[in-house]
């Protein structure tokens, strides 16, 4: 939400004034493996398929929201990158192009003229490209790793995206569809250093704004997670969510007019992200220590294997395809917490009893 406050983004401010904003919206770690089990399932970073399935537990050939519509109803996807191919299966109209936000919006508006999609996934890409360019700028670049620098390409790209959002809204109003459209705005997580670097907690957050029939205007709710988006859309438009049950999100009923008071949301995804961050830090420290002391390697290997205390290994970002083995989100958190406690305990003992090499000289 920082960009909306710092930059002149009138169309996003209009959405906020007319709809409900989530104060803190959390995504999963923005991890993007291209190999291994996850890479075989998806061509895009972890938050994207989870946003479409509404479920933390990803599996091959999993149902997504677009699959819930009858075949005789138009659905559409338009993205500024071909990387979103794996979440496009099942859409009737697909435009996955390596193109600019302005050119993609031209295609979107043309599609709206010819069709009336009941579900439309739109992914502008230039802001993400600007963030990537910022963190990877050559040494000596004034705006290297600083999206808020006056010369950074990020601000220009964000204003351009807001402009294209305005074009979309104007076309929907012209066609008489805007007032009865349930609309959700989100972005990639963006670190102030640029792009969505996983260890920066800013990268775990996304702006999230809901707008449409029955949505409270000028309203804010404190917390939501990306697994909540699909169940909320499904509830609002009257289709079945694709993956209810273990690992799924909740309907954000508090965004709607006349909604009953709801209990505070459990912040499971934020806890999972923090667990992943701590695991990476703990294992990195042990790997560095193993250069001088081989016992550190032993701790790492024992954590990855069955141990005498029967604590199973941590299920982290290298085991995304196995998260479902935990059975539920809560059980995944409990399992990971036990593994972290084991690593903390072993590291503390390790540091308290430093290894000393005995000389064999007489």
CSV table of C-alpha atoms in Angstrom, one decimal:
chain,number,residue,atom,x,y,z
A,1,UNK,CA,0.0,0.0,0.0
A,2,UNK,CA,3.0,2.3,0.3
A,3,UNK,CA,3.1,3.0,-3.4
A,4,UNK,CA,-0.5,4.3,-3.3
A,5,UNK,CA,0.4,6.7,-0.6
A,6,UNK,CA,3.7,7.9,-2.0
A,7,UNK,CA,2.8,8.1,-5.7
A,8,UNK,CA,0.0,9.9,-7.5
A,9,UNK,CA,-2.2,6.9,-8.4
A,10,UNK,CA,-5.7,8.3,-8.8
A,11,UNK,CA,-7.5,5.2,-10.0
A,12,UNK,CA,-6.3,3.1,-7.1
A,13,UNK,CA,-7.3,5.8,-4.7
A,14,UNK,CA,-10.7,5.8,-6.3
A,15,UNK,CA,-11.0,2.0,-5.8
A,16,UNK,CA,-10.0,2.5,-2.2
A,17,UNK,CA,-12.7,5.2,-1.7
A,18,UNK,CA,-15.4,3.0,-3.3
A,19,UNK,CA,-14.4,-0.3,-1.9
A,20,UNK,CA,-12.7,-2.3,0.9
A,21,UNK,CA,-8.9,-2.2,1.4
A,22,UNK,CA,-7.0,-4.9,3.3
A,23,UNK,CA,-4.5,-3.2,5.7
A,24,UNK,CA,-2.1,-6.2,5.6
A,25,UNK,CA,-2.5,-8.8,2.8
A,26,UNK,CA,0.1,-11.6,3.0
A,27,UNK,CA,1.3,-13.8,0.1
A,28,UNK,CA,3.5,-16.9,0.4
A,29,UNK,CA,7.2,-16.5,0.0
A,30,UNK,CA,7.6,-15.2,-3.6
A,31,UNK,CA,9.7,-18.2,-4.5
A,32,UNK,CA,10.2,-19.0,-8.2
A,33,UNK,CA,11.9,-22.4,-8.7
A,34,UNK,CA,12.1,-23.4,-12.4
A,35,UNK,CA,13.4,-27.0,-11.8
A,36,UNK,CA,12.4,-29.8,-9.5
A,37,UNK,CA,8.8,-30.9,-8.6
A,38,UNK,CA,7.5,-27.4,-8.5
A,39,UNK,CA,9.1,-26.4,-11.8
A,40,UNK,CA,7.4,-29.4,-13.4
A,41,UNK,CA,4.0,-28.1,-12.1
A,42,UNK,CA,4.2,-24.4,-12.7
A,43,UNK,CA,6.0,-21.8,-14.9
A,44,UNK,CA,5.3,-18.8,-12.6
A,45,UNK,CA,6.3,-17.9,-9.0
A,46,UNK,CA,4.6,-19.5,-6.0
A,47,UNK,CA,2.0,-16.9,-5.2
A,48,UNK,CA,0.3,-17.0,-8.6
A,49,UNK,CA,-0.9,-20.6,-8.7
A,50,UNK,CA,-2.0,-20.4,-5.0
A,51,UNK,CA,-4.0,-17.3,-5.9
A,52,UNK,CA,-5.8,-19.2,-8.6
A,53,UNK,CA,-6.4,-22.4,-6.6
A,54,UNK,CA,-7.3,-20.8,-3.3
A,55,UNK,CA,-5.3,-23.5,-1.6
A,56,UNK,CA,-1.8,-23.6,-0.1
A,57,UNK,CA,-1.3,-27.2,-1.0
A,58,UNK,CA,-0.4,-27.4,-4.7
A,59,UNK,CA,-0.7,-30.5,-6.7
A,60,UNK,CA,-0.2,-31.4,-10.4
A,61,UNK,CA,-3.2,-30.7,-12.7
A,62,UNK,CA,-5.1,-28.9,-9.8
A,63,UNK,CA,-8.4,-27.3,-10.4
A,64,UNK,CA,-8.4,-23.5,-10.6
A,65,UNK,CA,-11.1,-20.9,-10.4
A,66,UNK,CA,-11.6,-20.7,-14.2
A,67,UNK,CA,-12.4,-24.4,-14.2
A,68,UNK,CA,-15.5,-23.8,-12.1
A,69,UNK,CA,-17.4,-22.1,-14.9
A,70,UNK,CA,-19.5,-24.0,-17.5
A,71,UNK,CA,-17.9,-24.4,-20.9
A,72,UNK,CA,-20.5,-22.2,-22.5
A,73,UNK,CA,-19.5,-19.1,-20.4
A,74,UNK,CA,-16.5,-17.0,-21.5
A,75,UNK,CA,-13.6,-16.7,-19.2
A,76,UNK,CA,-10.4,-14.8,-20.1
A,77,UNK,CA,-6.8,-14.3,-19.1
A,78,UNK,CA,-4.4,-11.6,-20.4
A,79,UNK,CA,-0.8,-11.3,-19.1
A,80,UNK,CA,2.2,-9.2,-20.0
A,81,UNK,CA,4.5,-12.2,-19.8
A,82,UNK,CA,4.3,-15.8,-21.1
A,83,UNK,CA,5.5,-17.0,-17.7
A,84,UNK,CA,1.9,-17.4,-16.6
A,85,UNK,CA,1.2,-20.3,-18.9
A,86,UNK,CA,0.7,-22.9,-16.2
A,87,UNK,CA,-2.2,-21.0,-14.6
A,88,UNK,CA,-3.9,-20.3,-18.0
A,89,UNK,CA,-5.3,-23.8,-18.5
A,90,UNK,CA,-9.1,-23.8,-18.8
A,91,UNK,CA,-9.6,-20.2,-19.9
A,92,UNK,CA,-11.7,-19.8,-23.1
A,93,UNK,CA,-9.8,-16.7,-24.2
A,94,UNK,CA,-6.1,-16.4,-23.5
A,95,UNK,CA,-3.5,-13.7,-24.4
A,96,UNK,CA,-0.2,-14.5,-22.8
A,97,UNK,CA,2.3,-12.0,-24.4
A,98,UNK,CA,5.7,-10.5,-23.6
A,99,UNK,CA,4.4,-7.0,-24.1
A,100,UNK,CA,4.0,-3.6,-22.3
A,101,UNK,CA,1.1,-2.7,-20.1
A,102,UNK,CA,-0.3,-0.2,-22.6
A,103,UNK,CA,-0.2,-2.8,-25.5
A,104,UNK,CA,-1.8,-5.5,-23.2
A,105,UNK,CA,-4.6,-3.1,-22.2
A,106,UNK,CA,-5.3,-2.4,-25.9
A,107,UNK,CA,-5.9,-6.1,-26.3
A,108,UNK,CA,-8.0,-6.3,-23.1
A,109,UNK,CA,-10.3,-3.5,-24.2
A,110,UNK,CA,-10.7,-5.1,-27.6
A,111,UNK,CA,-11.6,-8.4,-25.9
A,112,UNK,CA,-14.2,-6.5,-23.8
A,113,UNK,CA,-15.7,-5.1,-26.9
A,114,UNK,CA,-16.2,-8.5,-28.5
A,115,UNK,CA,-16.9,-10.6,-25.4
A,116,UNK,CA,-18.4,-10.4,-21.9
A,117,UNK,CA,-16.1,-12.6,-19.8
A,118,UNK,CA,-17.6,-13.7,-16.5
A,119,UNK,CA,-14.1,-14.1,-15.1
A,120,UNK,CA,-11.1,-12.2,-16.3
A,121,UNK,CA,-7.6,-12.6,-14.9
A,122,UNK,CA,-5.4,-9.6,-15.9
A,123,UNK,CA,-1.6,-9.4,-15.1
A,124,UNK,CA,0.2,-6.2,-16.0
A,125,UNK,CA,3.9,-6.8,-15.9
A,126,UNK,CA,5.8,-3.5,-16.3
A,127,UNK,CA,5.9,-2.7,-12.6
A,128,UNK,CA,7.5,-6.1,-11.9
A,129,UNK,CA,10.0,-5.5,-14.7
A,130,UNK,CA,10.9,-2.1,-13.2
A,131,UNK,CA,11.5,-3.7,-9.8
A,132,UNK,CA,13.7,-6.4,-11.4
A,133,UNK,CA,15.6,-3.7,-13.3
A,134,UNK,CA,16.1,-1.7,-10.1
A,135,UNK,CA,17.6,-4.4,-8.0
A,136,UNK,CA,19.8,-5.6,-10.8
A,137,UNK,CA,21.0,-2.2,-12.0
A,138,UNK,CA,24.8,-2.0,-12.6
A,139,UNK,CA,27.0,-0.7,-9.8
A,140,UNK,CA,27.1,3.0,-9.7
A,141,UNK,CA,23.5,3.5,-10.9
A,142,UNK,CA,21.9,6.1,-8.6
A,143,UNK,CA,18.7,4.1,-8.2
A,144,UNK,CA,20.3,0.7,-7.8
A,145,UNK,CA,18.3,-1.3,-5.2
A,146,UNK,CA,16.1,1.7,-4.4
A,147,UNK,CA,12.6,1.9,-6.0
A,148,UNK,CA,11.9,5.2,-4.3
A,149,UNK,CA,14.9,7.0,-5.8
A,150,UNK,CA,13.6,9.9,-7.9
A,151,UNK,CA,15.2,8.4,-11.1
A,152,UNK,CA,14.1,4.8,-10.4
A,153,UNK,CA,11.9,3.3,-13.2
A,154,UNK,CA,9.6,1.9,-10.6
A,155,UNK,CA,7.5,5.1,-10.0
A,156,UNK,CA,7.0,5.6,-13.8
A,157,UNK,CA,5.9,2.0,-14.3
A,158,UNK,CA,3.5,2.2,-11.3
A,159,UNK,CA,1.9,5.4,-12.7
A,160,UNK,CA,1.6,3.8,-16.1
A,161,UNK,CA,-0.1,0.8,-14.6
A,162,UNK,CA,-2.6,3.1,-12.8
A,163,UNK,CA,-3.3,4.8,-16.1
A,164,UNK,CA,-4.1,1.5,-17.7
A,165,UNK,CA,-6.3,0.5,-14.8
A,166,UNK,CA,-8.2,3.8,-15.5
A,167,UNK,CA,-8.7,2.8,-19.1
A,168,UNK,CA,-10.1,-0.6,-18.1
A,169,UNK,CA,-12.5,1.0,-15.6
A,170,UNK,CA,-13.6,3.5,-18.2
A,171,UNK,CA,-14.3,0.8,-20.8
A,172,UNK,CA,-16.3,-1.2,-18.3
A,173,UNK,CA,-18.4,1.8,-17.4
A,174,UNK,CA,-18.9,2.6,-21.1
A,175,UNK,CA,-20.2,-1.0,-21.6
A,176,UNK,CA,-22.4,-0.8,-18.5
A,177,UNK,CA,-20.6,-3.6,-16.7
A,178,UNK,CA,-18.6,-1.9,-14.0
A,179,UNK,CA,-21.3,-1.4,-11.4
A,180,UNK,CA,-22.2,-5.2,-11.4
A,181,UNK,CA,-18.6,-6.4,-11.6
A,182,UNK,CA,-16.8,-7.9,-8.5
A,183,UNK,CA,-13.2,-6.6,-8.9
A,184,UNK,CA,-10.1,-7.6,-6.9
A,185,UNK,CA,-6.9,-5.6,-7.2
A,186,UNK,CA,-3.5,-7.1,-6.2
A,187,UNK,CA,0.1,-6.8,-7.2
A,188,UNK,CA,3.4,-8.7,-6.9
A,189,UNK,CA,5.1,-8.2,-3.6
A,190,UNK,CA,7.7,-5.5,-4.0
A,191,UNK,CA,10.7,-4.9,-1.8
A,192,UNK,CA,11.9,-1.3,-1.5
A,193,UNK,CA,15.1,-2.7,-3.0
A,194,UNK,CA,13.3,-3.9,-6.1
A,195,UNK,CA,11.4,-7.0,-7.2
A,196,UNK,CA,10.2,-9.6,-4.8
A,197,UNK,CA,13.3,-10.8,-2.9
A,198,UNK,CA,12.1,-13.5,-0.6
A,199,UNK,CA,14.0,-12.7,2.6
A,200,UNK,CA,12.7,-9.1,2.7
A,201,UNK,CA,9.4,-9.2,4.5
A,202,UNK,CA,8.0,-6.3,2.4
A,203,UNK,CA,8.0,-8.8,-0.5
A,204,UNK,CA,5.4,-10.9,1.4
A,205,UNK,CA,2.8,-8.2,1.2
A,206,UNK,CA,0.5,-7.1,-1.6
A,207,UNK,CA,-2.0,-4.3,-1.9
A,208,UNK,CA,-5.5,-5.9,-1.9
A,209,UNK,CA,-8.6,-3.9,-2.7
A,210,UNK,CA,-12.1,-5.3,-3.3
A,211,UNK,CA,-14.7,-3.3,-5.3
A,212,UNK,CA,-18.2,-4.2,-6.5
A,213,UNK,CA,-21.8,-5.1,-5.7
A,214,UNK,CA,-22.3,-5.5,-1.9
A,215,UNK,CA,-18.7,-4.5,-1.0
A,216,UNK,CA,-18.4,-1.9,1.8
A,217,UNK,CA,-17.2,1.5,0.5
A,218,UNK,CA,-14.4,3.4,2.3
A,219,UNK,CA,-13.8,0.4,4.5
A,220,UNK,CA,-10.6,-1.3,5.7
A,221,UNK,CA,-10.2,-4.8,7.2
A,222,UNK,CA,-7.0,-5.6,9.1
A,223,UNK,CA,-5.7,-8.8,7.5
A,224,UNK,CA,-6.2,-11.3,4.7
A,225,UNK,CA,-4.1,-13.9,2.8
A,226,UNK,CA,-4.0,-14.8,-0.9
A,227,UNK,CA,-5.6,-18.2,-0.3
A,228,UNK,CA,-8.7,-16.1,0.8
A,229,UNK,CA,-9.1,-14.5,-2.6
A,230,UNK,CA,-10.6,-17.4,-4.6
A,231,UNK,CA,-13.1,-18.5,-1.9
A,232,UNK,CA,-14.2,-14.8,-1.6
A,233,UNK,CA,-14.7,-14.4,-5.4
A,234,UNK,CA,-16.5,-17.7,-5.6
A,235,UNK,CA,-18.9,-16.7,-2.8
A,236,UNK,CA,-19.5,-13.3,-4.4
A,237,UNK,CA,-20.3,-14.6,-7.8
A,238,UNK,CA,-22.1,-17.8,-6.9
A,239,UNK,CA,-19.7,-20.6,-8.0
A,240,UNK,CA,-18.1,-23.4,-6.0
A,241,UNK,CA,-14.6,-22.8,-4.9
A,242,UNK,CA,-12.2,-25.2,-6.7
A,243,UNK,CA,-10.3,-26.6,-3.7
A,244,UNK,CA,-12.1,-26.4,-0.4
A,245,UNK,CA,-10.8,-28.3,2.6
A,246,UNK,CA,-7.3,-28.7,3.9
A,247,UNK,CA,-5.0,-25.8,2.9
A,248,UNK,CA,-7.8,-23.6,1.6
A,249,UNK,CA,-8.6,-20.1,2.5
A,250,UNK,CA,-11.7,-18.5,4.0
A,251,UNK,CA,-14.4,-16.2,2.6
A,252,UNK,CA,-13.7,-12.6,3.6
A,253,UNK,CA,-17.3,-12.0,4.7
A,254,UNK,CA,-16.3,-8.9,6.6
A,255,UNK,CA,-15.8,-6.9,3.3
A,256,UNK,CA,-19.5,-7.1,2.5
A,257,UNK,CA,-22.4,-4.8,3.6
A,258,UNK,CA,-24.4,-6.2,6.5
A,259,UNK,CA,-21.9,-8.9,7.1
A,260,UNK,CA,-21.9,-10.4,10.6
A,261,UNK,CA,-18.9,-9.7,12.9
A,262,UNK,CA,-16.1,-12.2,12.3
A,263,UNK,CA,-13.4,-13.4,14.7
A,264,UNK,CA,-9.8,-12.2,14.1
A,265,UNK,CA,-8.2,-14.0,11.2
A,266,UNK,CA,-5.6,-16.6,12.0
A,267,UNK,CA,-2.3,-15.3,10.6
A,268,UNK,CA,-1.1,-18.7,9.4
A,269,UNK,CA,0.6,-17.6,6.1
A,270,UNK,CA,2.6,-14.9,7.9
A,271,UNK,CA,3.8,-17.5,10.4
A,272,UNK,CA,4.7,-19.9,7.5
A,273,UNK,CA,6.8,-17.2,5.8
A,274,UNK,CA,8.6,-16.4,9.1
A,275,UNK,CA,9.3,-20.1,9.6
A,276,UNK,CA,10.8,-20.3,6.1
A,277,UNK,CA,12.9,-17.3,6.7
A,278,UNK,CA,14.2,-18.6,10.0
A,279,UNK,CA,14.9,-22.0,8.5
A,280,UNK,CA,17.0,-20.5,5.7
A,281,UNK,CA,19.0,-18.4,8.2
A,282,UNK,CA,19.6,-21.3,10.6
A,283,UNK,CA,20.7,-23.7,7.9
A,284,UNK,CA,22.9,-21.0,6.3
A,285,UNK,CA,24.6,-20.4,9.7
A,286,UNK,CA,25.2,-24.1,10.1
A,287,UNK,CA,26.7,-24.5,6.6
A,288,UNK,CA,29.1,-21.6,7.3
A,289,UNK,CA,30.2,-23.2,10.6
A,290,UNK,CA,30.6,-26.6,8.9
A,291,UNK,CA,33.7,-25.2,7.0
A,292,UNK,CA,35.6,-25.3,10.3
A,293,UNK,CA,33.6,-28.0,12.2
A,294,UNK,CA,32.1,-31.1,10.6
A,295,UNK,CA,29.6,-31.5,13.3
A,296,UNK,CA,27.5,-28.8,11.7
A,297,UNK,CA,27.1,-30.9,8.6
A,298,UNK,CA,25.9,-33.7,10.9
A,299,UNK,CA,23.1,-31.5,12.4
A,300,UNK,CA,22.0,-30.6,8.9
A,301,UNK,CA,21.9,-34.2,7.7
A,302,UNK,CA,20.0,-35.3,10.8
A,303,UNK,CA,17.4,-32.6,10.3
A,304,UNK,CA,16.8,-33.9,6.8
A,305,UNK,CA,16.4,-37.5,7.9
A,306,UNK,CA,14.3,-39.4,10.5
A,307,UNK,CA,15.8,-38.9,13.9
A,308,UNK,CA,15.6,-40.7,17.2
A,309,UNK,CA,13.1,-38.0,18.5
A,310,UNK,CA,10.8,-38.7,15.5
A,311,UNK,CA,10.6,-35.1,14.6
A,312,UNK,CA,10.0,-35.0,10.8
A,313,UNK,CA,12.0,-32.7,8.5
A,314,UNK,CA,11.1,-29.1,7.9
A,315,UNK,CA,8.8,-28.7,4.9
A,316,UNK,CA,10.1,-25.5,3.3
A,317,UNK,CA,10.3,-23.8,0.0
A,318,UNK,CA,12.3,-26.7,-1.5
A,319,UNK,CA,9.4,-29.1,-0.7
A,320,UNK,CA,6.4,-27.1,-1.9
A,321,UNK,CA,5.0,-30.1,-3.7
A,322,UNK,CA,5.0,-32.0,-0.3
A,323,UNK,CA,3.3,-29.4,1.9
A,324,UNK,CA,0.0,-31.4,1.6
A,325,UNK,CA,1.7,-34.3,3.5
A,326,UNK,CA,1.2,-32.3,6.7
A,327,UNK,CA,-2.5,-32.8,6.4
A,328,UNK,CA,-3.6,-29.3,7.3
A,329,UNK,CA,-2.2,-25.8,7.5
A,330,UNK,CA,-2.0,-25.9,11.3
A,331,UNK,CA,-0.3,-29.3,11.2
A,332,UNK,CA,2.3,-27.9,8.7
A,333,UNK,CA,3.1,-25.1,11.0
A,334,UNK,CA,3.4,-27.4,14.0
A,335,UNK,CA,5.7,-29.8,12.1
A,336,UNK,CA,7.9,-26.9,10.9
A,337,UNK,CA,8.0,-25.4,14.4
A,338,UNK,CA,9.3,-28.7,15.9
A,339,UNK,CA,12.0,-28.8,13.2
A,340,UNK,CA,13.0,-25.3,14.0
A,341,UNK,CA,13.2,-26.0,17.7
A,342,UNK,CA,15.5,-28.9,17.0
A,343,UNK,CA,17.8,-26.8,14.9
A,344,UNK,CA,17.9,-24.0,17.5
A,345,UNK,CA,18.6,-26.4,20.3
A,346,UNK,CA,21.4,-28.2,18.3
A,347,UNK,CA,23.0,-24.9,17.2
A,348,UNK,CA,23.0,-23.6,20.8
A,349,UNK,CA,24.7,-26.8,22.1
A,350,UNK,CA,27.1,-26.6,19.2
A,351,UNK,CA,28.2,-23.1,20.0
A,352,UNK,CA,28.5,-23.9,23.7
A,353,UNK,CA,30.9,-26.7,23.0
A,354,UNK,CA,33.3,-25.6,20.2
A,355,UNK,CA,35.1,-28.2,18.3
A,356,UNK,CA,38.9,-28.4,18.9
A,357,UNK,CA,41.2,-30.4,16.7
A,358,UNK,CA,43.7,-32.4,18.8
A,359,UNK,CA,47.3,-32.4,17.5
A,360,UNK,CA,48.8,-35.8,16.8
A,361,UNK,CA,52.2,-34.5,17.4
A,362,UNK,CA,54.2,-35.9,20.3
